[in-house]
Coordinates of N, CA and C in Angstrom, one line a residue:
X19 N 14.4 -16.7 -10.7 CA 15.2 -17.8 -10.7 C 16.1 -17.8 -9.5
X20 N 16.8 -18.9 -9.2 CA 17.7 -18.9 -8.0 C 18.9 -18.0 -8.3
X21 N 19.4 -17.3 -7.3 CA 20.6 -16.5 -7.5 C 21.8 -17.4 -7.9
X22 N 21.9 -18.5 -7.2 CA 22.9 -19.5 -7.6 C 22.2 -20.8 -7.7
X23 N 22.2 -21.4 -8.9 CA 21.4 -22.6 -9.2 C 21.8 -23.7 -8.2
X24 N 20.8 -24.3 -7.6 CA 21.0 -25.5 -6.7 C 21.4 -25.1 -5.3
X25 N 21.6 -23.8 -5.1 CA 22.1 -23.3 -3.7 C 21.0 -22.4 -3.1
X26 N 20.7 -22.6 -1.8 CA 19.7 -21.8 -1.2 C 20.2 -20.4 -0.9
X27 N 20.3 -19.6 -1.9 CA 20.9 -18.2 -1.7 C 19.9 -17.1 -2.2
X28 N 18.6 -17.4 -2.2 CA 17.6 -16.4 -2.5 C 17.1 -16.5 -4.0
X29 N 16.2 -15.6 -4.3 CA 15.6 -15.6 -5.7 C 15.8 -14.2 -6.3
X30 N 16.1 -14.2 -7.6 CA 16.3 -13.0 -8.3 C 15.2 -13.0 -9.4
X31 N 14.6 -11.8 -9.6 CA 13.6 -11.7 -10.7 C 14.2 -11.5 -12.0
X32 N 14.1 -12.5 -12.9 CA 14.7 -12.5 -14.2 C 13.7 -11.9 -15.2
X33 N 12.4 -12.3 -15.1 CA 11.4 -11.7 -16.0 C 10.1 -11.9 -15.4
X34 N 9.1 -11.2 -15.9 CA 7.7 -11.2 -15.4 C 6.8 -11.8 -16.4
X35 N 5.9 -12.7 -15.9 CA 4.9 -13.2 -16.8 C 3.8 -12.1 -17.1
X36 N 3.5 -11.9 -18.4 CA 2.6 -10.8 -18.7 C 1.2 -11.1 -18.2
X37 N 0.9 -12.2 -17.7 CA -0.4 -12.5 -17.1 C -0.5 -12.3 -15.6
X38 N 0.7 -12.0 -15.0 CA 0.7 -11.9 -13.6 C 0.5 -10.5 -13.0
X39 N 0.2 -10.4 -11.7 CA -0.1 -9.2 -11.1 C 1.1 -8.3 -11.0
X40 N 2.3 -8.8 -10.9 CA 3.5 -8.0 -10.9 C 3.7 -7.3 -12.2
X41 N 3.4 -7.9 -13.3 CA 3.5 -7.3 -14.6 C 2.5 -6.2 -14.8
X42 N 1.3 -6.4 -14.2 CA 0.2 -5.3 -14.3 C 0.5 -4.2 -13.3
X43 N 1.4 -4.3 -12.4 CA 1.7 -3.2 -11.5 C 2.5 -2.1 -12.1
X44 N 2.5 -0.9 -11.4 CA 3.3 0.2 -11.9 C 4.8 0.0 -11.7
X45 N 5.2 -1.0 -11.0 CA 6.6 -1.3 -10.7 C 7.2 -2.3 -11.7
X46 N 6.5 -2.7 -12.7 CA 7.0 -3.9 -13.5 C 8.3 -3.6 -14.1
X47 N 8.6 -2.3 -14.5 CA 9.9 -2.0 -15.2 C 11.0 -2.0 -14.2
X48 N 10.7 -1.9 -12.9 CA 11.8 -1.8 -11.9 C 12.1 -3.1 -11.2
X49 N 11.3 -4.2 -11.4 CA 11.5 -5.4 -10.6 C 12.5 -6.3 -11.2
X50 N 12.7 -6.3 -12.5 CA 13.6 -7.3 -13.1 C 15.0 -6.9 -12.6
X51 N 15.7 -8.0 -12.2 CA 17.1 -7.8 -11.7 C 17.2 -7.7 -10.2
X52 N 16.0 -7.5 -9.5 CA 16.0 -7.4 -8.0 C 15.9 -8.8 -7.4
X53 N 16.4 -8.9 -6.1 CA 16.3 -10.1 -5.3 C 15.0 -9.9 -4.4
X54 N 14.3 -11.0 -4.2 CA 13.3 -11.0 -3.2 C 13.9 -11.1 -1.8
X55 N 13.7 -10.0 -1.0 CA 14.3 -9.9 0.3 C 13.4 -10.5 1.4
X56 N 12.1 -10.3 1.3 CA 11.2 -10.8 2.3 C 9.8 -11.0 1.7
X57 N 9.1 -11.9 2.3 CA 7.7 -12.1 2.0 C 6.9 -12.0 3.3
X58 N 6.0 -11.0 3.4 CA 5.2 -10.8 4.6 C 6.2 -10.6 5.8
X59 N 7.3 -9.9 5.6 CA 8.2 -9.6 6.7 C 9.2 -10.7 7.0
X60 N 9.1 -11.8 6.4 CA 10.0 -13.0 6.7 C 11.1 -13.0 5.7
X61 N 12.3 -12.9 6.2 CA 13.5 -12.9 5.3 C 13.6 -14.2 4.5
X62 N 13.8 -14.0 3.2 CA 13.9 -15.2 2.3 C 15.2 -15.1 1.4
X63 N 16.2 -14.4 1.9 CA 17.4 -14.3 1.0 C 18.4 -15.5 1.1
X64 N 18.1 -16.4 2.0 CA 19.0 -17.5 2.1 C 18.2 -18.9 2.0
X65 N 17.1 -18.8 1.2 CA 16.4 -20.1 1.0 C 16.3 -20.2 -0.5
X66 N 15.8 -21.4 -1.0 CA 15.7 -21.7 -2.4 C 14.5 -21.2 -3.0
X67 N 14.4 -21.3 -4.4 CA 13.3 -20.9 -5.2 C 12.0 -21.5 -4.8
X68 N 11.9 -22.8 -4.6 CA 10.6 -23.4 -4.3 C 10.1 -22.9 -2.9
X69 N 11.0 -22.7 -2.0 CA 10.6 -22.3 -0.7 C 10.0 -20.8 -0.7
X70 N 10.7 -20.0 -1.5 CA 10.2 -18.6 -1.7 C 8.9 -18.6 -2.4
X71 N 8.7 -19.4 -3.4 CA 7.4 -19.4 -4.1 C 6.3 -19.9 -3.2
X72 N 6.6 -20.9 -2.3 CA 5.6 -21.4 -1.4 C 5.2 -20.3 -0.4
X73 N 6.2 -19.5 0.1 CA 5.9 -18.4 1.0 C 4.9 -17.5 0.3
X74 N 5.1 -17.2 -1.0 CA 4.3 -16.2 -1.7 C 2.9 -16.9 -1.8
X75 N 2.8 -18.1 -2.2 CA 1.5 -18.8 -2.3 C 0.7 -18.9 -1.0
X76 N 1.4 -19.1 0.1 CA 0.8 -19.3 1.4 C 0.4 -17.9 2.0
X77 N 1.0 -16.8 1.5 CA 0.7 -15.5 2.1 C -0.7 -15.0 1.9
X78 N -1.3 -14.3 2.9 CA -2.6 -13.7 2.7 C -2.5 -12.6 1.7
X79 N -3.7 -12.3 1.1 CA -3.7 -11.1 0.2 C -4.1 -9.9 0.9
X80 N -3.5 -8.8 0.6 CA -2.4 -8.5 -0.4 C -1.1 -9.0 0.2
X81 N -0.3 -9.5 -0.7 CA 1.0 -10.0 -0.4 C 2.0 -8.9 -0.3
X82 N 2.8 -8.9 0.8 CA 3.8 -7.8 1.0 C 5.2 -8.5 0.7
X83 N 5.8 -8.0 -0.4 CA 7.1 -8.5 -0.9 C 8.0 -7.4 -0.9
X84 N 9.2 -7.5 -0.3 CA 10.2 -6.5 -0.3 C 11.3 -7.0 -1.2
X85 N 11.9 -6.1 -2.0 CA 13.0 -6.4 -2.9 C 14.2 -5.6 -2.6
X86 N 15.4 -6.2 -2.9 CA 16.7 -5.5 -2.8 C 17.5 -5.7 -4.0
X87 N 18.5 -4.8 -4.2 CA 19.5 -5.1 -5.2 C 20.4 -6.3 -4.8
X88 N 20.8 -7.1 -5.8 CA 21.6 -8.2 -5.4 C 22.9 -7.7 -4.8
X89 N 23.2 -8.4 -3.7 CA 24.4 -8.0 -2.9 C 24.2 -7.1 -1.8
X90 N 23.0 -6.6 -1.6 CA 22.7 -5.7 -0.5 C 21.8 -6.5 0.5
X91 N 21.8 -6.0 1.7 CA 21.0 -6.7 2.8 C 19.6 -6.1 2.8
X92 N 18.7 -6.8 3.4 CA 17.3 -6.4 3.5 C 17.2 -5.1 4.3
X93 N 18.2 -4.8 5.1 CA 18.1 -3.6 5.9 C 18.2 -2.3 5.0
X94 N 18.6 -2.5 3.7 CA 18.7 -1.3 2.8 C 17.3 -0.9 2.2
X95 N 16.3 -1.7 2.5 CA 15.0 -1.4 1.9 C 14.1 -0.6 2.9
X96 N 13.0 -0.1 2.4 CA 12.1 0.6 3.2 C 11.5 -0.4 4.2
X97 N 11.1 0.0 5.4 CA 10.6 -0.9 6.4 C 9.3 -1.5 5.9
X98 N 9.1 -2.8 6.3 CA 7.8 -3.4 5.9 C 6.8 -3.1 6.9
X99 N 5.5 -3.1 6.6 CA 4.5 -2.8 7.6 C 4.6 -3.7 8.8
X100 N 4.4 -3.1 10.0 CA 4.6 -3.8 11.2 C 3.3 -4.4 11.7
X101 N 2.2 -4.3 11.0 CA 1.0 -4.9 11.4 C 0.5 -6.0 10.4
X102 N 0.2 -7.1 10.9 CA -0.3 -8.2 10.0 C -1.6 -7.9 9.4
X103 N -1.9 -8.5 8.2 CA -3.2 -8.3 7.6 C -4.3 -8.9 8.6
X104 N -5.3 -8.2 8.8 CA -6.4 -8.6 9.6 C -6.3 -8.1 11.1
X105 N -5.2 -7.4 11.4 CA -5.0 -6.8 12.7 C -6.0 -5.7 12.9
X106 N -6.8 -5.7 14.0 CA -7.7 -4.5 14.3 C -6.8 -3.3 14.6
X107 N -7.2 -2.2 14.0 CA -6.6 -0.9 14.3 C -7.7 0.2 14.4
X108 N -7.3 1.4 14.9 CA -8.2 2.5 14.9 C -7.7 3.6 14.0
X109 N -8.6 4.1 13.2 CA -8.4 5.2 12.3 C -9.1 6.4 13.0
X110 N -8.4 7.4 13.5 CA -9.1 8.6 14.0 C -9.3 9.5 12.9
X111 N -10.6 9.9 12.8 CA -11.0 10.8 11.7 C -11.4 12.2 12.2
X112 N -10.8 13.2 11.6 CA -11.1 14.6 12.0 C -11.8 15.2 10.8
X113 N -13.0 15.7 11.0 CA -13.8 16.3 10.0 C -14.2 17.7 10.4
X114 N -14.2 18.6 9.5 CA -14.6 20.0 9.8 C -16.0 20.1 10.2
X115 N -16.2 20.8 11.3 CA -17.6 21.0 11.8 C -18.2 19.8 12.5
X116 N -17.4 18.7 12.7 CA -17.9 17.5 13.4 C -16.9 17.1 14.5
X117 N -17.4 16.4 15.5 CA -16.5 15.9 16.5 C -15.6 14.8 15.9
X118 N -14.4 14.6 16.4 CA -13.5 13.6 15.9 C -14.1 12.2 16.2
X119 N -13.9 11.3 15.4 CA -14.4 9.9 15.6 C -13.4 8.9 15.4
X120 N -13.5 7.8 16.1 CA -12.6 6.6 16.0 C -13.3 5.6 15.1
X121 N -12.7 5.2 14.0 CA -13.2 4.1 13.2 C -12.5 2.8 13.4
X122 N -13.2 1.8 13.8 CA -12.5 0.5 13.9 C -12.3 -0.1 12.5
X123 N -11.1 -0.5 12.3 CA -10.8 -1.1 10.9 C -9.8 -2.3 11.1
X124 N -9.5 -2.9 10.0 CA -8.6 -4.0 9.9 C -7.5 -3.7 8.9
X125 N -6.3 -4.1 9.2 CA -5.2 -3.9 8.3 C -5.5 -4.8 7.0
X126 N -5.3 -4.1 5.9 CA -5.6 -4.8 4.6 C -6.9 -4.3 4.0
X127 N -7.8 -3.7 4.8 CA -9.1 -3.2 4.2 C -8.8 -1.9 3.5
X128 N -9.6 -1.6 2.4 CA -9.4 -0.4 1.7 C -9.9 0.8 2.5
X129 N -9.1 1.8 2.6 CA -9.4 3.0 3.4 C -10.6 3.7 3.0
X130 N -10.8 4.0 1.7 CA -12.0 4.6 1.2 C -13.3 3.9 1.6
X131 N -13.3 2.6 1.3 CA -14.5 1.8 1.6 C -14.8 1.8 3.1
X132 N -13.7 1.7 3.9 CA -13.9 1.7 5.4 C -14.5 3.0 5.9
X133 N -14.0 4.1 5.3 CA -14.5 5.4 5.7 C -16.0 5.6 5.3
X134 N -16.3 5.2 4.1 CA -17.7 5.3 3.6 C -18.6 4.4 4.4
X135 N -18.2 3.2 4.7 CA -19.0 2.2 5.5 C -19.3 2.8 6.9
X136 N -18.4 3.7 7.4 CA -18.6 4.2 8.8 C -19.1 5.7 8.7
X137 N -19.8 6.0 7.6 CA -20.5 7.3 7.5 C -19.6 8.5 7.6
X138 N -18.3 8.3 7.2 CA -17.4 9.5 7.1 C -17.7 10.2 5.8
X139 N -17.8 11.5 5.8 CA -18.1 12.2 4.6 C -16.8 12.4 3.8
X140 N -16.5 11.5 3.0 CA -15.3 11.5 2.1 C -15.4 12.5 1.0
X141 N -16.6 12.6 0.5 CA -16.9 13.6 -0.7 C -17.7 14.7 -0.2
X142 N -17.1 15.8 0.2 CA -17.8 17.0 0.7 C -18.1 17.9 -0.5
X143 N -19.3 18.3 -0.6 CA -19.8 19.2 -1.7 C -20.3 18.5 -2.9
X144 N -21.2 19.2 -3.6 CA -21.9 18.6 -4.7 C -21.0 18.1 -5.8
X145 N -20.0 18.9 -6.1 CA -19.1 18.5 -7.2 C -18.4 17.2 -6.9
X146 N -17.9 17.0 -5.7 CA -17.2 15.8 -5.3 C -18.2 14.6 -5.2
X147 N -19.4 14.9 -4.7 CA -20.4 13.8 -4.6 C -20.8 13.2 -5.9
X148 N -21.0 14.2 -6.9 CA -21.5 13.7 -8.2 C -20.4 13.4 -9.2
X149 N -19.2 14.0 -9.0 CA -18.1 13.9 -9.9 C -17.0 12.9 -9.5
X150 N -17.2 12.2 -8.4 CA -16.1 11.3 -8.0 C -16.0 10.1 -8.9
X151 N -14.8 9.5 -9.0 CA -14.6 8.4 -9.9 C -15.0 7.0 -9.3
X152 N -15.5 7.0 -8.1 CA -16.0 5.7 -7.6 C -14.8 4.8 -7.1
X153 N -13.7 5.4 -6.8 CA -12.6 4.7 -6.2 C -11.6 4.2 -7.2
X154 N -11.5 4.8 -8.4 CA -10.6 4.4 -9.4 C -9.3 5.2 -9.4
X155 N -9.1 6.1 -8.5 CA -7.8 6.8 -8.4 C -7.6 7.9 -9.4
X156 N -8.7 8.4 -10.0 CA -8.6 9.3 -11.1 C -8.9 10.8 -10.7
X157 N -9.9 10.9 -9.8 CA -10.5 12.3 -9.5 C -9.7 13.0 -8.4
X158 N -9.1 12.4 -7.5 CA -8.4 12.9 -6.3 C -9.4 13.4 -5.3
X159 N -10.7 13.3 -5.4 CA -11.7 13.8 -4.5 C -11.7 13.1 -3.2
X160 N -11.1 11.9 -3.1 CA -11.1 11.2 -1.8 C -9.8 11.4 -1.0
X161 N -9.0 12.4 -1.4 CA -7.7 12.7 -0.7 C -8.0 13.1 0.7
X162 N -7.2 12.5 1.6 CA -7.3 12.8 3.1 C -5.9 13.1 3.6
X163 N -5.8 14.1 4.5 CA -4.5 14.4 5.1 C -4.2 13.4 6.2
X164 N -3.0 12.9 6.2 CA -2.5 12.0 7.2 C -1.8 12.9 8.3
X165 N -2.4 13.1 9.4 CA -1.8 13.9 10.5 C -0.8 13.0 11.3
X166 N -1.0 11.7 11.4 CA -0.1 10.8 12.1 C -0.5 9.4 11.6
X167 N 0.5 8.5 11.6 CA 0.3 7.1 11.2 C 1.4 6.3 11.8
X168 N 1.1 5.0 11.9 CA 2.1 4.0 12.4 C 2.0 2.8 11.4
X169 N 3.2 2.4 10.9 CA 3.2 1.2 10.0 C 2.9 1.5 8.6
X170 N 2.6 2.7 8.2 CA 2.2 3.0 6.8 C 3.5 3.3 6.0
X171 N 3.5 2.8 4.8 CA 4.6 3.1 3.8 C 4.4 4.5 3.3
X172 N 5.5 5.0 2.7 CA 5.4 6.3 2.1 C 4.3 6.3 1.0
X173 N 3.8 7.5 0.7 CA 2.8 7.5 -0.4 C 3.4 7.2 -1.7
X174 N 2.6 6.8 -2.7 CA 3.2 6.3 -4.0 C 3.6 7.5 -4.9
X175 N 4.4 7.2 -5.9 CA 4.8 8.2 -6.9 C 3.5 8.7 -7.6
X176 N 2.6 7.8 -7.8 CA 1.3 8.2 -8.5 C 0.6 9.3 -7.7
X177 N 0.6 9.1 -6.3 CA 0.0 10.1 -5.5 C 0.8 11.4 -5.5
X178 N 2.1 11.3 -5.5 CA 2.9 12.5 -5.6 C 2.6 13.3 -6.9
X179 N 2.3 12.6 -8.0 CA 2.0 13.3 -9.3 C 0.6 13.8 -9.3
X180 N -0.4 13.1 -8.7 CA -1.8 13.5 -8.7 C -2.1 14.6 -7.7
X181 N -1.4 14.6 -6.6 CA -1.8 15.7 -5.5 C -0.5 16.3 -5.0
X182 N 0.3 16.9 -5.9 CA 1.6 17.4 -5.4 C 1.5 18.6 -4.4
X183 N 0.4 19.3 -4.5 CA 0.3 20.5 -3.6 C -0.1 20.1 -2.1
X184 N -0.3 18.8 -1.9 CA -0.8 18.4 -0.6 C 0.2 17.2 -0.2
X185 N 1.3 17.5 0.4 CA 2.3 16.5 0.7 C 1.9 15.5 1.8
X186 N 1.0 15.9 2.6 CA 0.5 14.9 3.7 C -0.7 14.1 3.2
X187 N -1.2 14.4 2.1 CA -2.4 13.8 1.6 C -2.2 12.4 0.9
X188 N -3.2 11.5 1.1 CA -3.2 10.2 0.4 C -4.5 10.1 -0.3
X189 N -4.6 9.3 -1.4 CA -5.9 9.0 -2.0 C -6.4 7.8 -1.2
X190 N -7.5 8.0 -0.6 CA -8.1 6.9 0.2 C -8.5 5.7 -0.6
X191 N -8.8 5.9 -1.9 CA -9.2 4.7 -2.7 C -8.0 3.8 -3.1
X192 N -6.8 4.4 -3.1 CA -5.7 3.6 -3.5 C -4.9 3.0 -2.3
X193 N -5.4 3.2 -1.1 CA -4.6 2.8 0.1 C -5.4 1.8 0.9
X194 N -4.7 0.6 1.1 CA -5.3 -0.3 2.0 C -4.7 0.1 3.4
X195 N -5.5 -0.1 4.4 CA -5.0 0.2 5.8 C -3.8 -0.6 6.2
X196 N -2.8 0.1 6.7 CA -1.5 -0.6 7.0 C -1.3 -0.5 8.5
X197 N -2.0 0.3 9.3 CA -1.8 0.4 10.7 C -2.7 1.6 11.2
X198 N -2.6 1.9 12.5 CA -3.4 3.0 13.0 C -3.0 4.3 12.4
X199 N -4.0 5.3 12.3 CA -3.7 6.6 11.7 C -4.6 7.6 12.2
X200 N -4.2 8.9 12.1 CA -5.1 10.0 12.3 C -5.2 10.8 11.0
X201 N -6.4 10.9 10.5 CA -6.6 11.6 9.2 C -7.5 12.7 9.3
X202 N -7.4 13.6 8.4 CA -8.3 14.8 8.3 C -8.9 14.8 6.9
X203 N -10.3 14.8 6.8 CA -10.9 14.8 5.5 C -10.8 16.2 4.9
X204 N -10.8 16.3 3.6 CA -10.7 17.6 3.0 C -12.0 18.2 2.6

């Protein structure tokens, strides 16, 4: 709903529709009460409800929405990705016993799928090849170490819980490419 009815002062999340993607996300319990700060990097704290909803509708998928507590500025949130969806980037892949390779990718593509499509051995060893979950985020076998990255958000709380012993690792299946990176397969 509008922060102040009839005034273009931004949008506050009052409730989530149980059929929507926000409700299905891991953040649903944290969104109620927050203001929409930006959509795809565009500030929307001083426009009305209809304009904010139109920005969300017009945005490419996946939609990047930043939230803030009411009364704070958008500068208080984590930085939004600096690369637009569809931007070509290079993922440098380091694999044990193989020369480093550059994988051409696009922002928004799934990291696991991109690596597999480019013949990167994501699942090393028989156990990982036969026992992987197929990209469901359950087995942790697709974890890759991030040696360097640009434009990537911090890893998720879910990843912190699933792979706590590997602080530089991310689950390739749960991450869409957000910018260039240098990764090492496990």
